[in-house]
Short mmCIF file of C-alpha atoms in Angstrom, two decimals:
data_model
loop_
_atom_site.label_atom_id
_atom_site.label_comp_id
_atom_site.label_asym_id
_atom_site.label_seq_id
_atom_site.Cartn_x
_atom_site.Cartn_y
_atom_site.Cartn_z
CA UNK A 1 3.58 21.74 7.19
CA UNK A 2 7.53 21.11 7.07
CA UNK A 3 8.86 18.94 4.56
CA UNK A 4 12.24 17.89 4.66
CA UNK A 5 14.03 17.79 1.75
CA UNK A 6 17.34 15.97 1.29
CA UNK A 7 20.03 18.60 0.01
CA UNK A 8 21.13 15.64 -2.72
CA UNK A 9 18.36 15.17 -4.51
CA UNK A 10 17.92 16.23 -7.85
CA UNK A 11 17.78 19.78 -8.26
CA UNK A 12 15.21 20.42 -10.54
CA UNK A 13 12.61 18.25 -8.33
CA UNK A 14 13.99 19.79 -5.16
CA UNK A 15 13.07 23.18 -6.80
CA UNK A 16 9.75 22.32 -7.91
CA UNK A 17 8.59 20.51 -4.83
CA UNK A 18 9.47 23.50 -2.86
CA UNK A 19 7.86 25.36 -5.05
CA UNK A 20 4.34 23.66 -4.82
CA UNK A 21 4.85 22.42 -1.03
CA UNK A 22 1.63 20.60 -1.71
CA UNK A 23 -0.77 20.57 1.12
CA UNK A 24 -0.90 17.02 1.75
CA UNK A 25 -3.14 15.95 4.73
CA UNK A 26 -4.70 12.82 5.59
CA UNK A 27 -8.05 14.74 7.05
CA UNK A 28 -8.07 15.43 2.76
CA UNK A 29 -8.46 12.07 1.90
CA UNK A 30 -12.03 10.88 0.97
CA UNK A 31 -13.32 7.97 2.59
CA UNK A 32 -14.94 5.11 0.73
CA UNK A 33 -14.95 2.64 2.89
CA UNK A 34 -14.38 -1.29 2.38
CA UNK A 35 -13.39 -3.04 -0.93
CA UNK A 36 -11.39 -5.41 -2.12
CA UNK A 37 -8.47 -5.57 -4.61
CA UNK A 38 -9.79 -6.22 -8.45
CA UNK A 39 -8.44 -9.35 -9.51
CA UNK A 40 -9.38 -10.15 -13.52
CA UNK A 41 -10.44 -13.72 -11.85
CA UNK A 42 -12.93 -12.49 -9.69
CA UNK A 43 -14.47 -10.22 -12.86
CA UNK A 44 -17.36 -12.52 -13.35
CA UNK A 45 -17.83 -13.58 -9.82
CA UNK A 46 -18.96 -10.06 -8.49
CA UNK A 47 -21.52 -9.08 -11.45
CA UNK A 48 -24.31 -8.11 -9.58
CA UNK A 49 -22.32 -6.93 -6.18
CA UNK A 50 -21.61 -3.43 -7.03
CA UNK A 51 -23.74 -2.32 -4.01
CA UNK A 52 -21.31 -4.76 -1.64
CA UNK A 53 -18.46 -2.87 -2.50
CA UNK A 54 -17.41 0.06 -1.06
CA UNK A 55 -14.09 0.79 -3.20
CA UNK A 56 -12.07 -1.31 -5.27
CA UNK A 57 -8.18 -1.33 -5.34
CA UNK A 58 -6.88 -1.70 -8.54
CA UNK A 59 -3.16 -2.88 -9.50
CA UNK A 60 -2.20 -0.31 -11.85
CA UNK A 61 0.94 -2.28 -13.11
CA UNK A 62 -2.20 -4.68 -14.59
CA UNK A 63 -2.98 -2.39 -16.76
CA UNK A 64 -0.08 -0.44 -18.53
CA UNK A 65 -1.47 -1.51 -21.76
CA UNK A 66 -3.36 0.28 -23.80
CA UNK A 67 -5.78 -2.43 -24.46
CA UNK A 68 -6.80 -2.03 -20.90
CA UNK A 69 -7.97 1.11 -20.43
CA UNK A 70 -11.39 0.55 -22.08
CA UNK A 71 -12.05 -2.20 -18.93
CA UNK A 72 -10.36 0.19 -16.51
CA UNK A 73 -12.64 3.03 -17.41
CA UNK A 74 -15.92 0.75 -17.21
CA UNK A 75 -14.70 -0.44 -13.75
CA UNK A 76 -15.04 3.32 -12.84
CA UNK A 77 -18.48 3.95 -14.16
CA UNK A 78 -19.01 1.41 -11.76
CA UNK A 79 -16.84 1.32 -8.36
CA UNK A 80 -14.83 4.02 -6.38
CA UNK A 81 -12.08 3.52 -7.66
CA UNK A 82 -7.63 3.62 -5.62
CA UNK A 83 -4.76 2.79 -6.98
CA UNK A 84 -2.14 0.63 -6.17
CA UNK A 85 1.35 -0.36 -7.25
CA UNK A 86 4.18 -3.11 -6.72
CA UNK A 87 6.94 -1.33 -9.19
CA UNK A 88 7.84 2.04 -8.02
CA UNK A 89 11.18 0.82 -6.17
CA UNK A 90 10.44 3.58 -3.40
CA UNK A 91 13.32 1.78 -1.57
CA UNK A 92 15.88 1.61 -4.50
CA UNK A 93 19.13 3.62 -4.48
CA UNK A 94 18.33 4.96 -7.83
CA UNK A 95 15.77 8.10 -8.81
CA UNK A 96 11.97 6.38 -9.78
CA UNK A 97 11.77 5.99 -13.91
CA UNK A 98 10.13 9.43 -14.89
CA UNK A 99 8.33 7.10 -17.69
CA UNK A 100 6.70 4.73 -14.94
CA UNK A 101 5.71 7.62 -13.22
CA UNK A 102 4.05 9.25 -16.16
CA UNK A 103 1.96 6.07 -16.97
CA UNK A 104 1.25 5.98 -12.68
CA UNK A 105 -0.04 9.93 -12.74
CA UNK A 106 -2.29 9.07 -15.81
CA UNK A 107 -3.73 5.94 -14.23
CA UNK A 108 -4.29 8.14 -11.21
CA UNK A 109 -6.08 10.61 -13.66
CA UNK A 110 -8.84 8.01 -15.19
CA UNK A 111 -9.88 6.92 -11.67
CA UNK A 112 -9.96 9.93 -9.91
CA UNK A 113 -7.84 8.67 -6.80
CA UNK A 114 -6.87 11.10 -4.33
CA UNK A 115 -3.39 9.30 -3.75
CA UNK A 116 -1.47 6.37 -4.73
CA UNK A 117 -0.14 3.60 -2.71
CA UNK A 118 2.38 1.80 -3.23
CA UNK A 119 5.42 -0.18 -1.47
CA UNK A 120 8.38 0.38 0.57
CA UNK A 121 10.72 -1.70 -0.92
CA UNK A 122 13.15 -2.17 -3.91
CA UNK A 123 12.16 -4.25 -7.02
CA UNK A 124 14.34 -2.73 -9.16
CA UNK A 125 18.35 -1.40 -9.23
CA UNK A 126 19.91 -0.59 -13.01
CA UNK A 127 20.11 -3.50 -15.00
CA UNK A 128 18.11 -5.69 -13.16
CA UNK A 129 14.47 -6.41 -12.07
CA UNK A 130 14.75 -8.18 -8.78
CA UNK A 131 11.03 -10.01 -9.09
CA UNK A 132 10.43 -9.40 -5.41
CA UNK A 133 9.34 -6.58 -3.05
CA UNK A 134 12.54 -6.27 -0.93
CA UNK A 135 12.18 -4.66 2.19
CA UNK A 136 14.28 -1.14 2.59
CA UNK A 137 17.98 -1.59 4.01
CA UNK A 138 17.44 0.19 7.66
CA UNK A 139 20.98 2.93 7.45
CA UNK A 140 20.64 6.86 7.49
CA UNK A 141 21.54 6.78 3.46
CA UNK A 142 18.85 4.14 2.28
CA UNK A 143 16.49 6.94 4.29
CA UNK A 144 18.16 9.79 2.18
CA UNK A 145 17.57 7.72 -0.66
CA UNK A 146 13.87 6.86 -0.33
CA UNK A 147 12.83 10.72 0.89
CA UNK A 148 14.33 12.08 -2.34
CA UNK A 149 12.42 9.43 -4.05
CA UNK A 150 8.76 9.75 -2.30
CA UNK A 151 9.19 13.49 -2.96
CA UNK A 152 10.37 12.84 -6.47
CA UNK A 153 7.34 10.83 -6.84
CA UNK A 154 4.55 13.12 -5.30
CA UNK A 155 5.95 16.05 -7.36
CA UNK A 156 5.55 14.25 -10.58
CA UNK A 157 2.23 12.56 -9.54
CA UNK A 158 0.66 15.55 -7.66
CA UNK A 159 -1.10 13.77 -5.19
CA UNK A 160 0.72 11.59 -1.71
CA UNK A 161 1.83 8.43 -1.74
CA UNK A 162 0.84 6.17 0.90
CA UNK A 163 3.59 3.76 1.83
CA UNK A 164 3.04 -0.10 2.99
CA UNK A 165 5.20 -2.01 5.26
CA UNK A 166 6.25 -5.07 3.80
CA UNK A 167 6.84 -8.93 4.65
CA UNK A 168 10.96 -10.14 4.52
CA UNK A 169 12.22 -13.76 4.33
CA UNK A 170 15.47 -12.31 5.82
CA UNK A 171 15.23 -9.58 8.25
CA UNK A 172 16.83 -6.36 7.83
CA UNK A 173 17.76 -5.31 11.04
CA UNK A 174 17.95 -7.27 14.55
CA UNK A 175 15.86 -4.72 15.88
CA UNK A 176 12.11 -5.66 14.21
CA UNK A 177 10.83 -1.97 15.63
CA UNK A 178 13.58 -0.07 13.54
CA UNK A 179 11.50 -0.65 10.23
CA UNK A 180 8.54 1.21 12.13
CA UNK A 181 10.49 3.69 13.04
CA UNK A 182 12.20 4.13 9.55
CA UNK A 183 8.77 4.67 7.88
CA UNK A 184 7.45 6.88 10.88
CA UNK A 185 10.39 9.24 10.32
CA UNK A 186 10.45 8.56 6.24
CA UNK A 187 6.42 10.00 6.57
CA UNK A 188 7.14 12.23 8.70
CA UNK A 189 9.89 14.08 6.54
CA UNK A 190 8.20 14.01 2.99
CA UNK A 191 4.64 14.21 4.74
CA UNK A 192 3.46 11.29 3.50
CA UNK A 193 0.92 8.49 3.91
CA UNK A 194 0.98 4.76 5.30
CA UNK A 195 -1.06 2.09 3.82
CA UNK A 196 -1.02 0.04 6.83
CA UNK A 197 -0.77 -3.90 5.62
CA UNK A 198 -1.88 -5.84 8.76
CA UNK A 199 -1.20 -9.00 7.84
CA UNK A 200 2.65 -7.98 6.42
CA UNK A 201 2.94 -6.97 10.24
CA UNK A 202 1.48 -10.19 11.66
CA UNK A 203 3.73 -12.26 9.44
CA UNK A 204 6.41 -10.33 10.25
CA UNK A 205 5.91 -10.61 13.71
CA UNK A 206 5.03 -13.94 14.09
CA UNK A 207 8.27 -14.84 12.01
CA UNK A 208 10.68 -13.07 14.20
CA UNK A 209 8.95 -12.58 17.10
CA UNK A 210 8.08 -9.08 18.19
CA UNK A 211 5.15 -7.29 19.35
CA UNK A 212 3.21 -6.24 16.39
CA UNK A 213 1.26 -3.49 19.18
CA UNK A 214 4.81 -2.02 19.93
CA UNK A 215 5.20 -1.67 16.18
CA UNK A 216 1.71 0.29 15.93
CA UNK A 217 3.01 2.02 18.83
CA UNK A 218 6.15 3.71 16.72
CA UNK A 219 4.23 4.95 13.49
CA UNK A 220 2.49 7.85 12.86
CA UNK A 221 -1.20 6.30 13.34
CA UNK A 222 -2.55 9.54 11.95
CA UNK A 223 -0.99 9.06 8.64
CA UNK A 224 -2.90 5.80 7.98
CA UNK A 225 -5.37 5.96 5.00
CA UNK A 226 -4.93 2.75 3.96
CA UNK A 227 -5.64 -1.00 5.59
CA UNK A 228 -4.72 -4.38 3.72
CA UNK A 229 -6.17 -7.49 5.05
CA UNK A 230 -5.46 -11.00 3.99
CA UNK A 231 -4.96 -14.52 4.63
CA UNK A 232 -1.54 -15.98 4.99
CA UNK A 233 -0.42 -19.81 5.30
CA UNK A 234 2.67 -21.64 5.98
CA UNK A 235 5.19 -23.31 4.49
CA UNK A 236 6.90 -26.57 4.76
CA UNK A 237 9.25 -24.81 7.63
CA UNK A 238 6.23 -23.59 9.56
CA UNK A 239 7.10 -19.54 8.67
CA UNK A 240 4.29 -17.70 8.12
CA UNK A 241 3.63 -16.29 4.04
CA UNK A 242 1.63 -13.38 2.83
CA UNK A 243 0.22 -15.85 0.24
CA UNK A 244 -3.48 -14.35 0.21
CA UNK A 245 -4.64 -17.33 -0.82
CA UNK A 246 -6.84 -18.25 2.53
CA UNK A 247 -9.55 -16.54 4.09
CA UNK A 248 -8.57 -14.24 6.87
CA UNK A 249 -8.05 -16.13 10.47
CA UNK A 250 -9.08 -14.75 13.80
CA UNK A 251 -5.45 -14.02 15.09
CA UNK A 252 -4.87 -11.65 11.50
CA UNK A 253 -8.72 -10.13 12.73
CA UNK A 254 -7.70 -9.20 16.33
CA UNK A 255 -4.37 -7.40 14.94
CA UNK A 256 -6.83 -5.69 12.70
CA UNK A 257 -9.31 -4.40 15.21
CA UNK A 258 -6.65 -3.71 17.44
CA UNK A 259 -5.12 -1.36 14.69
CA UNK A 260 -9.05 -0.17 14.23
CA UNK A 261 -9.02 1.51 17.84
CA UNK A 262 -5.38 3.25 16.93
CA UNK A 263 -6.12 5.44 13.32
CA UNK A 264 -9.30 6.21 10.94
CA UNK A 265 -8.23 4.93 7.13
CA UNK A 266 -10.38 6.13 4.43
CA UNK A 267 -10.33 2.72 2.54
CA UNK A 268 -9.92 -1.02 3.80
CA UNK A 269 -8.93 -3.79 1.59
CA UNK A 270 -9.67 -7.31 1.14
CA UNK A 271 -7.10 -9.14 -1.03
CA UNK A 272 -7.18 -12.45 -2.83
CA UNK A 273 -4.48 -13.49 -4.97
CA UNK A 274 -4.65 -17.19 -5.48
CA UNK A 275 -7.24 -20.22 -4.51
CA UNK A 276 -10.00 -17.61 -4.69
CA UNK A 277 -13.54 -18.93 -2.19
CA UNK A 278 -16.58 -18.40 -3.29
CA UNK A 279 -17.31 -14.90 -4.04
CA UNK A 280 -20.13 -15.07 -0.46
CA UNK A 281 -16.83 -15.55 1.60
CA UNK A 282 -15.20 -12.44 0.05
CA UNK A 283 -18.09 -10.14 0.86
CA UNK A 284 -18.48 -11.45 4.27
CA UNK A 285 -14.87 -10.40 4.84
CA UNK A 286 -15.81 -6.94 2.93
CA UNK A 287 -18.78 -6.84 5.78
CA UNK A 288 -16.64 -7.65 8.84
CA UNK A 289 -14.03 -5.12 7.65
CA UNK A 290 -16.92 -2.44 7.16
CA UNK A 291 -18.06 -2.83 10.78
CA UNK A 292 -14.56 -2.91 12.19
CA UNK A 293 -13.38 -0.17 10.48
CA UNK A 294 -16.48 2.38 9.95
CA UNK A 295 -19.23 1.45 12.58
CA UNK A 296 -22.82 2.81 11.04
CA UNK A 297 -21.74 3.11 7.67
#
């Protein structure tokens, strides 16, 4: 394994990441199989389902408060459990909070997860919260500046982080394929992992009009552990939204079965965020994801 480690990043964490050169691999990863993301909404709705459920994603930033942890623990006498987060600021020209992390590696702890995915994007610069996932600026210091913070982050977590590709309302580059091949060489330098969000690509693509295959076509396939699927809508200006607040549609199931026949994650997501369907329509989503993603399982 060769890890490449920026020469600015802090020198304690260079020092110790060297020092542990953890063996990340993909092949390491145990596979689950199909889930969904835990929504607090849905709680009621899936008593009884256990046995539908292959894995369920939770949103770790959900439950930072002590208060929590008592739910969080009885959702993993119950479910395989990954986690997930939206806060990390992977992308952000700052070092990750040390705190956040803490709270992120404990979290990781209770549910046993074997890494952590989160995305590639800023929320966060000093001073300010931005609100919103914001994709990555696409220049050869925003890439020094999110390797020293993925290694940063999978020295003080101790297991890999597996990085999504995210949806933008205004596009960072005229070249759509440079953000694939930003997070192909970002992987590829702090061995890493992708969490592969299907329907950020077909949004994406459908926006600005590129070839989602010719995206698949410039990441590291093999690094994919991870699938997100959901339904997107439009709004008033006919652009496509990650909204996942519709059931998936056939054009968002091709892209995902053509992804199917390019890697082998270990876990595949369903998520539902808003106008949840009946819980029926959820697992039959769950199913179709199951026999895309791990025929005979």
């Amino acid at each position: 394994m060769c890890v490449v480690v920026p020469e600015e990043i802090d020198p304690h964490i260079r020092e110790g990441y060297l020092g542990v050169m953890h063996p990340f691999s993909a092949s390491d990863i145990p596979s689950y199989g199909a889930g969904i993301g835990y929504r607090s909404e849905l709680a009621k709705a899936l008593e009884g389902h256990e046995s539908d459920l292959d894995v369920l994603e939770i949103l770790v930033d959900q439950w930072r408060h002590a208060e929590n942890l008592d739910a969080l623990r009885e959702l993993t006498s119950k479910y395989e459990v990954v986690t997930h987060g939206v806060s990390m600021s992977v992308a952000g020209a700052g070092a990750i909070d040390s705190e956040y992390l803490a709270f992120v590696r404990d979290a990781i702890s209770l549910c046993g997860a074997s890494y952590h995915s989160e995305h590639l994007a800023m929320t966060y610069i000093p001073g300010m919260d931005s609100g919103h996932l914001c994709p990555p600026i696409l220049s050869e210091s925003s890439l020094a500046a999110c390797k020293r913070n993925v290694i940063q982050a999978q020295e003080e977590l101790g297991v890999p982080l597996a990085l999504e590709n995210v949806t933008y309302s205004v596009s960072p580059s005229p070249d759509h394929l440079s953000g694939a091949s930003f997070i192909a060489e970002l992987t590829t330098a702090t061995d890493s992992l992708i969490l592969l969000d299907v329907t950020n690509l077909f949004v994406n693509s459908r926006n600005y009009g590129f070839s989602a295959s010719d995206y698949l076509e410039r990441i590291p396939m093999e690094r994919v552990v991870h699938i997100h699927l959901a339904g997107s809508s439009l709004d008033s200006t006919g652009k496509h939204v990650d909204s996942h607040s519709e059931l998936i549609v056939k054009e968002i199931w091709e892209l995902a079965a053509h992804a199917a026949s390019l890697c082998n994650p270990k876990n595949v997501i369903i998520e539902h965020d808003a106008n949840f369907p009946d819980v029926s329509e959820i697992l039959a989503e769950v199913s179709e994801a199951r026999s895309m993603y791990f025929p005979g399982s």
